């Protein structure tokens, strides 16, 4: 077969010989295809969206006695009730996410031994942050809810007497 | 018609010979019968034709690589049986374990075999790495050293994905902790999502771990395993046999020794599995970990290190270990004594000294961390894990300067890290409720 163009014989003054160019193009295209495949794989494997409600039901006033801490098992929270009012904070250790347990001095994590006082502040161990406290709200039905999207200052008890409009239902 | 019958008759008459030819196509090789045997069989084909006598002695390799490979073979085999009766669904997984353990004939045996072989593989692969490292056998075998290191990490990955599958307490909380750990590394949030398949650990997580455990990771490991073997041939046989020795044929000198080790390992595992009673923890409770909630022993040192500090113990310490190992063939450029375990008396003295010193210092640090009242001002900097890392870097510098050898410096640093791992493992074993320290003879308080 005759070359249809004289440069098919790759003259010396050509900056990139044709074969080298085609080979390089092939590498780039293969790289592009691999990148596209990685994007498709990433999209396919991306985690399901977080559709959890940020507002969780705690219970009625009667569920929480004054001067006690109650463990709300299904949402990994503790509800503290004293004369001044209610406080709700996470039972999830801020170190690596295990659920802490009650002890005489406060709380302890069974996975790596992080220790917290009765208000969830760090005493000892590998945790660096206190257990986070959340806003507590009263629904229109009179029940108590925790708003996990609103973190509040540690140890702040709220009296929450009035129902916030449109809450809860 | 008659031609057809004649041809058919010929074919039938030649059938036994044709059948033989299926397996032994008439390739004419060298006259040497031992090399002809090696050429006939894929497994034999992985071997070199000739090996050096010194690499055949037990003390040259302790057969650790072969033991690891045999255990992997047993894991594939027992894993296939377990796959037949297991469903990767949180509603079903734990019940499958109970069925295996108490209802299916032979179920307890295969479960024990899989578990013991997995533990054995972690041990053998770890010892294999130590043997190759302290024999400086990574010299001029950089690529195969990386393959080996990747194989060890894959083994750890397989152990980890494997112990999620029973969906018991240990499984659930181990995954929970490692997922939280990813939040401490850059890009970890994305990785966490990819691994868990959702915001929380659930059915998606179990299926992903199952797929990793039974398909992706074993395939990668098998592929790398063959590359690992192939590189031994490419690199001219095992390290340390280079000098002037006469070689002997791989068949029978090497192959029969291998067969013996293979059979002994299989026999030991079968007997142990028949006698061993595999524990099954309580089912997963996503709202309440056990007290204490402990990782299996081969990750317990890491759990202890993480209990000092998530970043120092969980990210920096394993990172330093892996980085030192990966860089080793480039740091050490000496060619003397390659393939012989701690060949120089000076090196042996330094490494053993560093190891002993590290045990003493580490024990003191642990005691300080357990008994010490007030938490230090900078707990992420001042803790036993970072103390041991500092000591290992110090050992690298001091030993390296005094002996004038980078290799001995790195050996001393690795000896210190090894002491730290052992010490943390033992402390981890001694942890009781609330992650408190209890001596083995002390009884745990009833919660």
XYZ file of C-alpha atoms in Angstrom:
616
model
C 0.000 0.000 0.000
C 1.260 3.447 -0.934
C 1.417 6.090 1.759
C -1.207 8.676 0.822
C 0.963 11.454 2.155
C 4.725 11.834 2.145
C 4.782 12.466 5.898
C 3.626 8.866 6.407
C 7.310 8.042 6.357
C 7.916 10.293 9.373
C 10.489 12.813 8.180
C 13.062 13.914 10.742
C 11.784 17.502 11.095
C 8.346 16.344 12.359
C 8.127 17.365 16.063
C 6.248 14.228 17.158
C 6.425 11.175 14.902
C 3.003 9.900 13.904
C 3.349 6.534 15.629
C 4.445 8.139 18.872
C 1.536 10.568 18.619
C -0.991 7.780 18.085
C 0.494 5.809 20.977
C 0.340 8.836 23.254
C -3.221 9.558 22.155
C -4.094 5.951 22.962
C -2.665 6.303 26.473
C -4.587 9.504 27.088
C -7.824 7.967 25.828
C -7.309 4.901 28.012
C -6.684 7.189 30.982
C -9.823 9.162 30.162
C -11.869 5.969 29.908
C -10.489 4.797 33.273
C -11.368 8.147 34.858
C -14.890 7.985 33.427
C -15.270 4.428 34.745
C -14.074 5.576 38.186
C -16.676 8.369 38.204
C -19.453 5.936 37.248
C -18.280 3.486 39.945
C -18.142 6.283 42.512
C -21.668 7.452 41.680
C -22.926 3.884 41.770
C -21.334 3.181 45.148
C -22.170 6.534 46.745
C -23.986 6.051 50.039
C -27.752 6.404 50.241
C -28.765 9.908 51.271
C -29.275 10.616 54.932
C -33.028 10.911 55.300
C -33.124 10.540 59.045
C -35.231 13.034 60.902
C -33.184 15.451 62.930
C -35.995 15.660 65.482
C -36.454 12.664 67.726
C -39.171 11.899 70.237
C -38.073 11.631 73.856
C -41.385 11.066 75.681
C -43.736 12.818 78.092
C -42.774 14.713 81.230
C -43.819 11.744 83.323
C -41.150 9.549 81.716
C -38.401 11.616 83.308
C -38.276 11.932 87.059
C -36.688 14.947 88.725
C -32.987 14.522 89.646
C -32.507 11.528 87.344
C -30.789 10.743 84.069
C -32.820 8.618 81.652
C -31.322 6.713 78.773
C -33.413 7.024 75.596
C -32.195 3.845 73.984
C -33.638 4.100 70.481
C -31.965 7.418 69.723
C -28.780 7.111 71.821
C -29.546 10.093 74.070
C -29.596 10.854 77.776
C -32.279 13.091 79.285
C -31.288 14.846 82.487
C -34.070 16.317 84.611
C -33.506 18.549 87.594
C -35.647 21.094 89.368
C -34.629 23.825 86.898
C -35.660 21.843 83.865
C -34.540 19.384 81.220
C -31.319 18.775 79.369
C -30.663 16.274 76.591
C -27.260 15.120 75.422
C -25.752 12.446 73.223
C -24.809 8.991 74.549
C -22.358 8.578 71.658
C -18.728 8.865 72.769
C -16.974 11.756 71.012
C -13.790 9.685 70.734
C -14.849 6.938 68.312
C -18.601 6.602 68.536
C -19.394 3.835 71.026
C -22.381 4.266 73.350
C -21.284 5.310 76.855
C -22.589 3.789 80.081
C -23.653 5.312 83.400
C -21.237 5.076 86.311
C -21.112 6.596 89.757
C -19.047 9.554 88.547
C -20.890 10.075 85.268
C -20.330 8.116 82.078
C -17.667 5.789 80.702
C -17.081 4.375 77.230
C -16.615 0.564 77.155
C -14.547 0.649 73.935
C -11.552 2.825 74.869
C -12.289 4.032 78.391
C -13.174 7.696 77.811
C -14.620 9.150 81.045
C -17.212 11.926 81.377
C -18.822 13.613 84.378
C -22.570 13.685 85.026
C -22.972 16.544 82.511
C -20.962 14.778 79.825
C -17.779 16.834 80.249
C -14.479 15.000 79.693
C -12.688 13.871 82.869
C -10.084 11.446 81.502
C -9.282 9.118 78.647
C -8.984 9.621 74.899
C -12.083 11.776 74.292
C -11.327 15.443 73.608
C -14.850 16.907 73.331
C -17.751 16.813 75.772
C -20.872 14.840 74.896
C -22.891 17.310 72.767
C -26.067 18.822 74.237
C -29.121 19.473 72.076
C -32.080 21.798 72.181
C -35.144 20.264 73.771
C -38.577 21.324 72.523
C -42.176 20.629 73.440
C -44.406 19.521 70.595
C -47.985 20.707 70.089
C -49.087 17.421 71.603
C -47.204 18.300 74.804
C -44.500 15.640 74.353
C -40.766 16.333 74.521
C -38.544 16.219 71.436
C -34.825 16.652 70.935
C -33.663 18.816 68.033
C -30.410 17.199 66.894
C -29.720 19.999 64.414
C -29.429 22.540 67.242
C -26.488 21.991 69.563
C -26.589 23.995 72.789
C -24.105 24.898 75.469
C -23.098 21.976 77.659
C -24.993 21.739 80.947
C -27.753 24.221 80.055
C -31.093 23.077 81.470
C -34.284 24.364 79.878
C -37.619 24.764 81.640
C -39.623 24.519 78.360
C -43.133 25.224 79.576
C -44.793 26.451 76.411
C -45.383 24.518 73.242
C -43.552 25.905 70.246
C -46.057 26.473 67.415
C -46.242 23.796 64.805
C -43.728 21.503 66.499
C -43.736 17.824 66.856
C -46.563 16.457 64.804
C -19.842 -45.314 4.439
C -17.039 -47.826 4.839
C -14.558 -44.948 5.017
C -16.585 -43.399 7.817
C -16.550 -46.688 9.758
C -12.831 -47.091 9.228
C -12.150 -43.594 10.540
C -14.434 -44.117 13.500
C -12.643 -47.403 14.249
C -9.268 -45.653 14.146
C -10.523 -42.934 16.442
C -11.846 -45.441 18.937
C -8.664 -47.445 18.847
C -6.599 -44.324 19.407
C -8.891 -43.067 22.184
C -6.691 -44.030 25.190
C -3.709 -42.413 23.532
C -5.736 -39.274 22.654
C -6.938 -39.049 26.223
C -3.373 -39.191 27.471
C -2.401 -36.492 25.009
C -4.993 -34.147 26.494
C -2.918 -34.034 29.651
C 0.551 -34.503 28.198
C 0.906 -32.842 24.862
C 4.054 -34.193 23.330
C 6.361 -31.319 24.113
C 9.923 -32.390 23.848
C 12.057 -30.613 26.420
C 15.566 -31.179 27.629
C 16.350 -34.791 28.413
C 16.574 -34.038 32.124
C 13.503 -35.796 33.630
C 13.267 -33.470 36.646
C 12.881 -30.367 34.510
C 10.383 -32.191 32.264
C 8.266 -32.855 35.353
C 8.320 -29.202 36.349
C 7.217 -28.171 32.888
C 4.165 -30.416 32.869
C 2.252 -28.875 35.735
C 1.110 -25.315 36.410
C 1.938 -25.452 40.112
C 5.374 -26.831 39.372
C 5.711 -24.224 36.686
C 5.795 -21.524 39.313
C 9.040 -22.984 40.579
C 12.454 -22.298 39.159
C 14.141 -25.294 37.605
C 17.105 -25.093 39.944
C 17.449 -23.779 43.482
C 20.437 -23.141 45.707
C 20.888 -25.603 48.580
C 21.185 -22.918 51.270
C 17.704 -21.583 50.522
C 16.352 -25.078 51.166
C 17.439 -25.232 54.795
C 14.635 -24.691 57.270
C 16.378 -21.833 59.062
C 16.730 -19.880 55.797
C 12.986 -19.147 55.586
C 11.293 -21.161 58.367
C 8.845 -21.998 55.546
C 6.746 -19.035 56.677
C 5.708 -17.946 53.197
C 4.608 -21.447 52.312
C 2.668 -21.758 55.587
C 0.888 -18.478 54.776
C 0.032 -19.721 51.285
C -1.226 -23.057 52.609
C -3.434 -21.292 55.133
C -4.818 -19.064 52.368
C -5.650 -22.168 50.379
C -7.477 -23.618 53.415
C -9.294 -20.296 53.864
C -10.530 -20.329 50.253
C -11.716 -23.893 50.672
C -13.474 -23.481 54.029
C -14.789 -20.076 52.917
C -16.570 -21.678 49.961
C -18.397 -24.007 52.333
C -19.332 -21.153 54.663
C -20.635 -19.093 51.727
C -23.134 -21.820 50.916
C -24.977 -21.386 54.203
C -24.501 -17.685 54.923
C -26.827 -14.803 54.029
C -25.370 -11.274 54.249
C -28.466 -9.724 55.807
C -28.570 -8.290 59.340
C -31.834 -10.145 59.983
C -30.322 -13.481 58.986
C -26.558 -13.349 59.515
C -26.449 -14.133 63.218
C -28.972 -16.965 62.818
C -26.714 -18.408 60.104
C -23.877 -18.440 62.643
C -26.075 -20.265 65.139
C -27.098 -22.783 62.466
C -23.463 -23.322 61.521
C -22.445 -23.786 65.088
C -25.207 -26.040 66.324
C -27.450 -27.319 63.543
C -25.520 -28.005 60.338
C -23.408 -31.191 60.482
C -19.790 -30.162 60.042
C -20.672 -26.469 60.327
C -18.705 -25.987 63.526
C -15.718 -27.676 61.912
C -15.636 -25.422 58.854
C -16.186 -22.342 60.987
C -13.316 -23.364 63.274
C -11.119 -24.156 60.283
C -11.805 -20.765 58.710
C -11.184 -18.902 61.948
C -8.017 -20.771 62.945
C -6.589 -20.549 59.434
C -7.300 -16.796 59.399
C -5.536 -16.280 62.732
C -2.699 -18.500 61.548
C -2.369 -16.552 58.322
C -2.047 -13.258 60.207
C 0.666 -14.816 62.410
C 2.584 -16.452 59.560
C 2.398 -13.421 57.271
C 3.585 -11.169 60.113
C 6.470 -13.476 61.020
C 7.335 -13.837 57.327
C 7.627 -10.054 57.063
C 9.823 -9.917 60.180
C 12.043 -12.699 58.867
C 12.512 -11.030 55.489
C 13.099 -7.645 57.130
C 15.674 -8.747 59.718
C 17.438 -10.810 57.036
C 17.625 -7.694 54.826
C 16.193 -9.937 52.097
C 14.367 -6.923 50.619
C 17.667 -5.720 49.093
C 17.458 -5.669 45.280
C 13.970 -7.110 45.644
C 12.126 -3.814 46.198
C 9.130 -4.696 44.043
C 8.579 -8.046 45.727
C 8.939 -6.398 49.130
C 6.047 -4.091 48.143
C 4.001 -7.027 46.920
C 4.638 -8.720 50.257
C 3.696 -5.620 52.224
C 0.482 -5.266 50.189
C -0.286 -8.934 50.812
C 0.045 -8.363 54.559
C -2.291 -5.352 54.414
C -4.770 -7.364 52.324
C -4.604 -10.128 54.934
C -5.453 -7.571 57.615
C -8.282 -6.242 55.418
C -9.673 -9.742 54.935
C -9.546 -10.417 58.682
C -11.343 -7.157 59.337
C -14.097 -7.608 56.725
C -14.440 -11.220 57.858
C -15.237 -10.572 61.442
C -18.099 -8.209 60.605
C -19.991 -11.031 58.895
C -21.277 -12.870 62.030
C -23.081 -9.622 62.944
C -22.353 -10.048 66.618
C -21.475 -7.364 69.138
C -17.751 -7.408 68.377
C -18.444 -7.118 64.644
C -20.834 -4.222 64.911
C -18.760 -2.127 67.290
C -15.485 -2.802 65.516
C -16.983 -1.416 62.313
C -18.530 1.473 64.202
C -15.169 2.411 65.732
C -13.235 2.092 62.461
C -15.848 4.144 60.633
C -15.455 6.882 63.271
C -11.698 6.546 62.935
C -11.951 7.483 59.264
C -13.187 10.902 60.368
C -9.636 11.562 61.603
C -7.972 11.133 58.203
C -8.245 13.425 55.170
C -10.864 12.231 52.699
C -12.146 9.837 55.323
C -15.763 11.063 55.156
C -16.049 9.947 51.515
C -14.350 6.646 52.253
C -16.651 6.112 55.218
C -19.721 6.621 53.007
C -18.371 4.259 50.339
C -17.632 1.609 52.945
C -20.868 1.852 54.933
C -23.189 2.489 51.984
C -25.273 4.877 54.069
C -25.149 7.218 57.039
C -25.253 4.324 59.518
C -24.069 0.750 59.731
C -26.837 -1.431 58.324
C -27.831 -3.881 55.620
C -25.890 -1.940 52.961
C -22.753 -2.101 55.091
C -23.019 -5.848 55.562
C -23.433 -6.487 51.826
C -20.456 -4.267 51.011
C -18.226 -5.962 53.553
C -19.416 -9.353 52.315
C -18.547 -8.474 48.717
C -15.144 -7.199 49.776
C -14.534 -10.289 51.874
C -15.578 -12.999 49.427
C -14.726 -11.433 46.071
C -12.626 -8.299 45.771
C -10.005 -8.795 48.479
C -9.397 -12.532 47.882
C -9.076 -11.886 44.126
C -6.545 -9.118 44.756
C -4.692 -11.291 47.232
C -4.565 -14.272 44.882
C -3.335 -12.086 42.021
C -0.625 -10.493 44.137
C 0.308 -13.907 45.508
C 1.165 -15.167 42.038
C 3.069 -11.970 41.275
C 4.928 -12.453 44.553
C 5.966 -15.984 43.551
C 6.817 -14.953 40.001
C 9.080 -12.175 41.248
C 11.106 -14.702 43.260
C 12.046 -16.322 39.956
C 12.601 -12.958 38.257
C 14.853 -11.837 41.113
C 16.975 -14.939 40.748
C 15.680 -17.068 43.594
C 15.527 -16.405 47.306
C 17.928 -13.842 48.728
C 21.180 -14.988 50.220
C 21.847 -17.951 47.988
C 23.736 -15.992 45.335
C 27.270 -16.879 46.343
C 28.968 -19.566 44.237
C 26.886 -22.480 45.526
C 26.045 -25.315 43.201
C 22.315 -25.524 42.480
C 20.102 -28.552 42.836
C 16.971 -29.353 40.803
C 13.703 -28.025 42.237
C 12.222 -31.464 41.734
C 12.568 -33.313 44.030
C 14.691 -31.248 46.445
C 12.357 -28.247 46.786
C 8.988 -29.645 45.778
C 9.018 -32.575 48.202
C 9.991 -30.301 51.077
C 7.101 -28.028 50.145
C 4.697 -30.921 49.968
C 5.780 -31.987 53.446
C 5.186 -28.517 54.934
C 1.850 -28.222 53.111
C 0.641 -31.556 54.441
C 1.814 -30.822 57.980
C 0.005 -27.464 58.020
C -3.191 -28.999 56.637
C -3.006 -31.838 59.147
C -2.409 -29.475 62.068
C -5.311 -27.239 61.043
C -7.723 -30.133 60.543
C -6.883 -31.640 63.948
C -7.064 -28.268 65.727
C -10.363 -27.385 64.042
C -11.913 -30.677 65.073
C -10.927 -30.004 68.700
C -11.496 -26.244 68.773
C -14.726 -24.721 70.008
C -15.214 -21.435 68.121
C -16.707 -18.717 70.293
C -19.812 -16.836 69.153
C -20.475 -13.554 70.923
C -23.876 -12.062 71.670
C -25.821 -10.681 68.662
C -25.209 -7.087 67.587
C -26.994 -4.432 69.626
C -26.563 -1.068 67.838
C -27.465 0.832 71.001
C -25.283 -0.851 73.604
C -21.719 -2.183 73.211
C -20.500 -4.902 75.572
C -18.336 -3.827 78.462
C -15.466 -4.046 77.549
C -15.854 -4.280 73.790
C -12.602 -5.781 72.520
C -11.175 -6.304 69.042
C -9.646 -9.692 68.107
C -6.094 -10.056 69.430
C -4.382 -9.046 66.174
C -6.054 -5.621 66.278
C -5.983 -5.313 70.076
C -2.643 -3.451 70.104
C -4.233 -0.880 67.808
C -7.277 -0.586 70.065
C -4.981 -0.002 73.043
C -3.061 2.631 71.067
C -6.341 4.290 70.055
C -7.350 4.406 73.718
C -4.327 6.700 74.258
C -5.298 9.028 71.432
C -7.293 8.535 68.243
C -4.827 10.481 66.112
C -1.468 9.507 67.666
C -2.328 5.851 68.255
C -4.802 5.179 65.478
C -3.381 7.137 62.546
C 0.234 8.177 63.188
C 1.492 4.948 64.801
C 0.296 2.539 62.070
C 1.250 5.164 59.484
C 4.815 5.298 60.833
C 5.041 1.498 60.864
C 3.884 1.178 57.255
C 5.998 4.137 56.075
C 9.177 2.742 57.669
C 8.527 -0.670 56.132
C 7.777 0.778 52.694
C 10.867 3.000 52.703
C 13.199 0.335 54.071
C 14.596 -0.954 50.730
C 15.445 2.623 49.733
C 16.986 3.649 53.057
C 19.200 0.592 53.335
C 21.668 0.335 50.441
C 24.152 -2.130 51.940
C 24.676 -5.456 50.214
C 26.509 -7.417 52.899
C 24.805 -10.149 54.893
C 21.668 -10.159 52.718
C 19.441 -13.186 53.314
C 20.896 -14.038 56.717
C 18.871 -13.271 59.817
C 20.571 -10.437 61.756
C 23.862 -11.516 60.271
C 26.196 -9.119 62.083
C 26.831 -9.640 65.835
C 26.850 -5.852 66.237
C 23.397 -5.587 64.671
C 22.073 -8.385 66.854
C 23.349 -6.606 69.988
C 21.842 -3.265 68.972
C 18.470 -4.663 67.918
C 18.089 -6.817 71.048
C 19.217 -3.937 73.231
C 16.734 -1.545 71.618
C 13.981 -4.140 72.003
C 14.703 -4.685 75.715
C 15.014 -0.959 76.411
C 11.763 -0.294 74.560
C 9.944 -2.937 76.613
C 11.142 -1.291 79.837
C 10.349 2.262 78.723
C 7.028 1.187 77.251
C 6.003 -0.595 80.448
C 6.852 2.539 82.446
C 4.837 4.713 80.040
C 1.862 2.373 80.210
C 2.038 2.307 84.000
C 2.151 6.096 84.041
C -0.844 6.289 81.736
C -2.879 3.724 83.722
C -2.006 4.793 87.265
C -1.392 8.500 86.630
C -4.065 10.682 88.194
C -4.185 13.960 86.285
C -4.459 13.887 82.518
C -1.459 15.575 80.854
C -1.903 19.029 79.343
C -1.525 17.780 75.771
C -2.946 14.239 75.781
C -2.583 13.834 72.014
C 1.162 14.509 72.290
C 2.006 13.048 75.689
C 0.857 9.436 75.718
C 2.475 5.985 75.521
C 1.918 5.693 71.756
C 3.698 8.907 70.864
C 6.343 8.116 73.514
C 7.165 4.857 71.783
C 7.221 6.559 68.385
C 9.654 9.156 69.702
C 11.792 6.374 71.173
C 11.857 4.528 67.845
C 13.025 7.634 65.993
C 15.638 8.175 68.712
C 16.784 4.564 68.293
C 17.045 5.118 64.540
C 19.287 8.132 65.032
C 21.447 6.838 67.892
C 21.978 3.346 66.500
C 22.486 4.676 62.990
C 25.081 7.233 64.118
C 26.948 4.881 66.436
C 27.142 1.965 64.010
C 27.331 4.072 60.858
C 24.724 1.803 59.247
C 21.297 2.940 58.080
C 20.138 -0.653 58.090
C 20.950 -1.182 61.760
C 19.329 2.168 62.581
C 16.071 1.125 60.934
C 16.295 -2.314 62.559
C 16.554 -0.651 65.976
C 13.581 1.607 65.203
C 11.559 -1.422 64.083
C 12.596 -3.349 67.216
C 11.212 -0.486 69.330
C 7.926 -0.426 67.387
C 7.692 -4.202 67.656
C 8.128 -3.935 71.427
C 5.388 -1.277 71.486
C 3.002 -3.513 69.533
C 3.659 -6.486 71.846
C 3.315 -4.376 74.966
C 0.080 -2.758 73.780
C -1.260 -6.176 72.816
C -0.589 -7.558 76.306
C -2.084 -4.460 77.953
C -5.094 -4.744 75.669
C -5.588 -8.350 76.784
C -5.552 -7.146 80.401
C -8.278 -4.531 79.881
C -11.553 -5.221 81.659
C -14.888 -3.449 82.157
C -14.776 0.293 81.444
C -11.428 -0.384 79.735
C -9.768 -0.540 83.159
C -6.537 -2.469 83.654
C -6.800 -5.801 85.488
C -3.982 -8.285 86.103
C -4.755 -11.715 84.678
C -5.276 -13.129 88.176
C -7.667 -10.354 89.203
C -11.359 -10.969 88.799
C -13.484 -8.521 86.867
C -16.216 -6.810 88.900
C -19.736 -7.853 87.990
C -21.407 -4.975 86.177
